[in-house]
Amino acid sequence: AKEFRSLAKKSVFQKEHNAQLLVKILRLQGNIQVCCRVRPMKIKESQAGQNRVTEPLSETEVGCFDTRTQSWKSYAFDKVWGSDVTQQSVFRDVEPLALSVVDGYNACIFAYGQTGSGKTYTMEGSSETGELGISHQTIKKIFTLLEFRSQQQDASVAMHSRKDDDTEGSSKFIFSIKVGMMEIYND
């Protein structure tokens, strides 16, 4: 029992420490981050002889070809994902949002771009490949984290109720989630 209490205390300490680190990271990054995902060329585009007009230059910079000036221009972002990056890699970068939601913060992932630029694929995934998009992965992660928190709370209540029978059931882990998803078109 002592070992269990010791592990429970360490777990609580680690959770608090992780939450503090997340808050520091979010403060350093800022509350709003602008990211760019470069989609691969479609087979039809390649077969038609079209050339790439966007290239990731680094993890934070993308190059775009300006057909008017016939030159490349670069743009800076908080994060750039190239055409070879998987859904899972993109999710790993936005996963801290799920943790912040479980900690009580609001979060929003907003995809913007032209028709055919890859927004739906990034957000919802592909039924053909079975890859889940970041919205599905984030929701799954949030519920996994909430279930873990619920189990932690139940264990903590059970441990404390052994000491004092009056506390049993007084600290139930309760949560409420509201999710909104929408698509806006301006065609």
PDB file of N, CA, C and O in Angstrom, residues 79-117:
ATOM      1  N   LYS A  79       5.283  26.053 -38.427  1.00  0.00           N
ATOM      2  CA  LYS A  79       5.625  24.667 -38.763  1.00  0.00           C
ATOM      3  C   LYS A  79       5.236  24.418 -40.216  1.00  0.00           C
ATOM      4  O   LYS A  79       4.192  24.884 -40.664  1.00  0.00           O
ATOM      5  N   VAL A  80       6.081  23.689 -40.932  1.00  0.00           N
ATOM      6  CA  VAL A  80       5.798  23.287 -42.311  1.00  0.00           C
ATOM      7  C   VAL A  80       5.938  21.777 -42.398  1.00  0.00           C
ATOM      8  O   VAL A  80       6.926  21.211 -41.932  1.00  0.00           O
ATOM      9  N   TRP A  81       4.932  21.140 -42.987  1.00  0.00           N
ATOM     10  CA  TRP A  81       4.983  19.705 -43.236  1.00  0.00           C
ATOM     11  C   TRP A  81       5.077  19.502 -44.741  1.00  0.00           C
ATOM     12  O   TRP A  81       4.258  20.020 -45.500  1.00  0.00           O
ATOM     13  N   GLY A  82       6.061  18.728 -45.179  1.00  0.00           N
ATOM     14  CA  GLY A  82       6.233  18.438 -46.593  1.00  0.00           C
ATOM     15  C   GLY A  82       5.259  17.390 -47.085  1.00  0.00           C
ATOM     16  O   GLY A  82       4.494  16.799 -46.315  1.00  0.00           O
ATOM     17  N   SER A  83       5.301  17.145 -48.384  1.00  0.00           N
ATOM     18  CA  SER A  83       4.354  16.214 -49.008  1.00  0.00           C
ATOM     19  C   SER A  83       4.578  14.761 -48.590  1.00  0.00           C
ATOM     20  O   SER A  83       3.701  13.932 -48.768  1.00  0.00           O
ATOM     21  N   ASP A  84       5.735  14.472 -48.019  1.00  0.00           N
ATOM     22  CA  ASP A  84       6.040  13.104 -47.595  1.00  0.00           C
ATOM     23  C   ASP A  84       5.660  12.824 -46.141  1.00  0.00           C
ATOM     24  O   ASP A  84       5.804  11.711 -45.655  1.00  0.00           O
ATOM     25  N   VAL A  85       5.131  13.814 -45.443  1.00  0.00           N
ATOM     26  CA  VAL A  85       4.812  13.676 -44.022  1.00  0.00           C
ATOM     27  C   VAL A  85       3.483  12.933 -43.861  1.00  0.00           C
ATOM     28  O   VAL A  85       2.511  13.215 -44.546  1.00  0.00           O
ATOM     29  N   THR A  86       3.461  11.977 -42.944  1.00  0.00           N
ATOM     30  CA  THR A  86       2.263  11.158 -42.702  1.00  0.00           C
ATOM     31  C   THR A  86       1.266  11.880 -41.795  1.00  0.00           C
ATOM     32  O   THR A  86       1.627  12.845 -41.110  1.00  0.00           O
ATOM     33  N   GLN A  87       0.055  11.362 -41.791  1.00  0.00           N
ATOM     34  CA  GLN A  87      -0.981  11.885 -40.899  1.00  0.00           C
ATOM     35  C   GLN A  87      -0.518  11.773 -39.446  1.00  0.00           C
ATOM     36  O   GLN A  87      -0.767  12.656 -38.635  1.00  0.00           O
ATOM     37  N   GLN A  88       0.134  10.663 -39.120  1.00  0.00           N
ATOM     38  CA  GLN A  88       0.588  10.441 -37.745  1.00  0.00           C
ATOM     39  C   GLN A  88       1.622  11.486 -37.337  1.00  0.00           C
ATOM     40  O   GLN A  88       1.608  11.970 -36.199  1.00  0.00           O
ATOM     41  N   SER A  89       2.502  11.874 -38.259  1.00  0.00           N
ATOM     42  CA  SER A  89       3.507  12.899 -37.949  1.00  0.00           C
ATOM     43  C   SER A  89       2.856  14.254 -37.706  1.00  0.00           C
ATOM     44  O   SER A  89       3.252  14.990 -36.799  1.00  0.00           O
ATOM     45  N   VAL A  90       1.868  14.586 -38.526  1.00  0.00           N
ATOM     46  CA  VAL A  90       1.149  15.846 -38.325  1.00  0.00           C
ATOM     47  C   VAL A  90       0.451  15.807 -36.968  1.00  0.00           C
ATOM     48  O   VAL A  90       0.516  16.766 -36.191  1.00  0.00           O
ATOM     49  N   PHE A  91      -0.175  14.689 -36.651  1.00  0.00           N
ATOM     50  CA  PHE A  91      -0.869  14.570 -35.375  1.00  0.00           C
ATOM     51  C   PHE A  91       0.089  14.730 -34.198  1.00  0.00           C
ATOM     52  O   PHE A  91      -0.241  15.390 -33.205  1.00  0.00           O
ATOM     53  N   ARG A  92       1.270  14.152 -34.293  1.00  0.00           N
ATOM     54  CA  ARG A  92       2.244  14.281 -33.197  1.00  0.00           C
ATOM     55  C   ARG A  92       2.523  15.751 -32.882  1.00  0.00           C
ATOM     56  O   ARG A  92       2.744  16.115 -31.731  1.00  0.00           O
ATOM     57  N   ASP A  93       2.518  16.590 -33.919  1.00  0.00           N
ATOM     58  CA  ASP A  93       2.793  18.009 -33.698  1.00  0.00           C
ATOM     59  C   ASP A  93       1.614  18.756 -33.087  1.00  0.00           C
ATOM     60  O   ASP A  93       1.803  19.758 -32.407  1.00  0.00           O
ATOM     61  N   VAL A  94       0.393  18.297 -33.332  1.00  0.00           N
ATOM     62  CA  VAL A  94      -0.775  18.978 -32.758  1.00  0.00           C
ATOM     63  C   VAL A  94      -1.294  18.266 -31.506  1.00  0.00           C
ATOM     64  O   VAL A  94      -2.189  18.773 -30.835  1.00  0.00           O
ATOM     65  N   GLU A  95      -0.713  17.138 -31.164  1.00  0.00           N
ATOM     66  CA  GLU A  95      -1.158  16.349 -30.015  1.00  0.00           C
ATOM     67  C   GLU A  95      -1.159  17.125 -28.691  1.00  0.00           C
ATOM     68  O   GLU A  95      -2.051  16.915 -27.864  1.00  0.00           O
ATOM     69  N   PRO A  96      -0.214  18.035 -28.456  1.00  0.00           N
ATOM     70  CA  PRO A  96      -0.277  18.798 -27.197  1.00  0.00           C
ATOM     71  C   PRO A  96      -1.590  19.549 -27.005  1.00  0.00           C
ATOM     72  O   PRO A  96      -1.987  19.825 -25.875  1.00  0.00           O
ATOM     73  N   LEU A  97      -2.285  19.860 -28.096  1.00  0.00           N
ATOM     74  CA  LEU A  97      -3.598  20.492 -27.956  1.00  0.00           C
ATOM     75  C   LEU A  97      -4.563  19.591 -27.201  1.00  0.00           C
ATOM     76  O   LEU A  97      -5.371  20.068 -26.400  1.00  0.00           O
ATOM     77  N   ALA A  98      -4.500  18.284 -27.461  1.00  0.00           N
ATOM     78  CA  ALA A  98      -5.383  17.342 -26.768  1.00  0.00           C
ATOM     79  C   ALA A  98      -5.118  17.374 -25.269  1.00  0.00           C
ATOM     80  O   ALA A  98      -6.052  17.383 -24.459  1.00  0.00           O
ATOM     81  N   LEU A  99      -3.851  17.420 -24.895  1.00  0.00           N
ATOM     82  CA  LEU A  99      -3.501  17.486 -23.476  1.00  0.00           C
ATOM     83  C   LEU A  99      -3.998  18.791 -22.863  1.00  0.00           C
ATOM     84  O   LEU A  99      -4.533  18.800 -21.754  1.00  0.00           O
ATOM     85  N   SER A 100      -3.865  19.888 -23.606  1.00  0.00           N
ATOM     86  CA  SER A 100      -4.322  21.166 -23.058  1.00  0.00           C
ATOM     87  C   SER A 100      -5.843  21.188 -22.896  1.00  0.00           C
ATOM     88  O   SER A 100      -6.358  21.783 -21.959  1.00  0.00           O
ATOM     89  N   VAL A 101      -6.574  20.524 -23.788  1.00  0.00           N
ATOM     90  CA  VAL A 101      -8.035  20.444 -23.671  1.00  0.00           C
ATOM     91  C   VAL A 101      -8.410  19.679 -22.399  1.00  0.00           C
ATOM     92  O   VAL A 101      -9.291  20.088 -21.647  1.00  0.00           O
ATOM     93  N   VAL A 102      -7.730  18.582 -22.154  1.00  0.00           N
ATOM     94  CA  VAL A 102      -8.000  17.779 -20.956  1.00  0.00           C
ATOM     95  C   VAL A 102      -7.658  18.572 -19.697  1.00  0.00           C
ATOM     96  O   VAL A 102      -8.283  18.390 -18.655  1.00  0.00           O
ATOM     97  N   ASP A 103      -6.710  19.497 -19.813  1.00  0.00           N
ATOM     98  CA  ASP A 103      -6.354  20.347 -18.677  1.00  0.00           C
ATOM     99  C   ASP A 103      -7.304  21.530 -18.516  1.00  0.00           C
ATOM    100  O   ASP A 103      -7.115  22.366 -17.642  1.00  0.00           O
ATOM    101  N   GLY A 104      -8.313  21.624 -19.399  1.00  0.00           N
ATOM    102  CA  GLY A 104      -9.330  22.653 -19.240  1.00  0.00           C
ATOM    103  C   GLY A 104      -9.234  23.832 -20.184  1.00  0.00           C
ATOM    104  O   GLY A 104     -10.003  24.778 -20.079  1.00  0.00           O
ATOM    105  N   TYR A 105      -8.284  23.817 -21.100  1.00  0.00           N
ATOM    106  CA  TYR A 105      -8.142  24.917 -22.050  1.00  0.00           C
ATOM    107  C   TYR A 105      -8.999  24.663 -23.292  1.00  0.00           C
ATOM    108  O   TYR A 105      -9.277  23.522 -23.639  1.00  0.00           O
ATOM    109  N   ASN A 106      -9.384  25.719 -23.982  1.00  0.00           N
ATOM    110  CA  ASN A 106     -10.076  25.593 -25.257  1.00  0.00           C
ATOM    111  C   ASN A 106      -9.026  25.478 -26.365  1.00  0.00           C
ATOM    112  O   ASN A 106      -7.923  26.012 -26.239  1.00  0.00           O
ATOM    113  N   ALA A 107      -9.372  24.807 -27.436  1.00  0.00           N
ATOM    114  CA  ALA A 107      -8.440  24.651 -28.552  1.00  0.00           C
ATOM    115  C   ALA A 107      -9.215  24.640 -29.862  1.00  0.00           C
ATOM    116  O   ALA A 107     -10.390  24.285 -29.898  1.00  0.00           O
ATOM    117  N   CYS A 108      -8.518  25.017 -30.919  1.00  0.00           N
ATOM    118  CA  CYS A 108      -9.132  25.031 -32.247  1.00  0.00           C
ATOM    119  C   CYS A 108      -8.069  24.663 -33.270  1.00  0.00           C
ATOM    120  O   CYS A 108      -6.952  25.167 -33.217  1.00  0.00           O
ATOM    121  N   ILE A 109      -8.413  23.768 -34.164  1.00  0.00           N
ATOM    122  CA  ILE A 109      -7.561  23.452 -35.302  1.00  0.00           C
ATOM    123  C   ILE A 109      -8.346  23.902 -36.525  1.00  0.00           C
ATOM    124  O   ILE A 109      -9.462  23.451 -36.756  1.00  0.00           O
ATOM    125  N   PHE A 110      -7.748  24.788 -37.298  1.00  0.00           N
ATOM    126  CA  PHE A 110      -8.445  25.447 -38.388  1.00  0.00           C
ATOM    127  C   PHE A 110      -7.674  25.178 -39.683  1.00  0.00           C
ATOM    128  O   PHE A 110      -6.504  25.512 -39.785  1.00  0.00           O
ATOM    129  N   ALA A 111      -8.311  24.534 -40.641  1.00  0.00           N
ATOM    130  CA  ALA A 111      -7.678  24.261 -41.936  1.00  0.00           C
ATOM    131  C   ALA A 111      -8.224  25.239 -42.971  1.00  0.00           C
ATOM    132  O   ALA A 111      -9.436  25.421 -43.085  1.00  0.00           O
ATOM    133  N   TYR A 112      -7.316  25.854 -43.709  1.00  0.00           N
ATOM    134  CA  TYR A 112      -7.707  26.868 -44.688  1.00  0.00           C
ATOM    135  C   TYR A 112      -6.940  26.625 -45.981  1.00  0.00           C
ATOM    136  O   TYR A 112      -5.758  26.293 -45.951  1.00  0.00           O
ATOM    137  N   GLY A 113      -7.595  26.798 -47.096  1.00  0.00           N
ATOM    138  CA  GLY A 113      -6.904  26.670 -48.374  1.00  0.00           C
ATOM    139  C   GLY A 113      -7.875  26.504 -49.523  1.00  0.00           C
ATOM    140  O   GLY A 113      -9.085  26.371 -49.333  1.00  0.00           O
ATOM    141  N   GLN A 114      -7.311  26.497 -50.711  1.00  0.00           N
ATOM    142  CA  GLN A 114      -8.108  26.337 -51.918  1.00  0.00           C
ATOM    143  C   GLN A 114      -8.741  24.956 -51.990  1.00  0.00           C
ATOM    144  O   GLN A 114      -8.270  24.010 -51.358  1.00  0.00           O
ATOM    145  N   THR A 115      -9.777  24.835 -52.819  1.00  0.00           N
ATOM    146  CA  THR A 115     -10.371  23.539 -53.090  1.00  0.00           C
ATOM    147  C   THR A 115      -9.296  22.630 -53.675  1.00  0.00           C
ATOM    148  O   THR A 115      -8.550  23.028 -54.564  1.00  0.00           O
ATOM    149  N   GLY A 116      -9.188  21.423 -53.131  1.00  0.00           N
ATOM    150  CA  GLY A 116      -8.204  20.467 -53.622  1.00  0.00           C
ATOM    151  C   GLY A 116      -6.827  20.588 -52.999  1.00  0.00           C
ATOM    152  O   GLY A 116      -5.896  19.892 -53.388  1.00  0.00           O
ATOM    153  N   SER A 117      -6.686  21.463 -51.996  1.00  0.00           N
ATOM    154  CA  SER A 117      -5.361  21.670 -51.404  1.00  0.00           C
ATOM    155  C   SER A 117      -5.016  20.672 -50.300  1.00  0.00           C
ATOM    156  O   SER A 117      -3.882  20.652 -49.836  1.00  0.00           O
TER     157      SER A 117
END
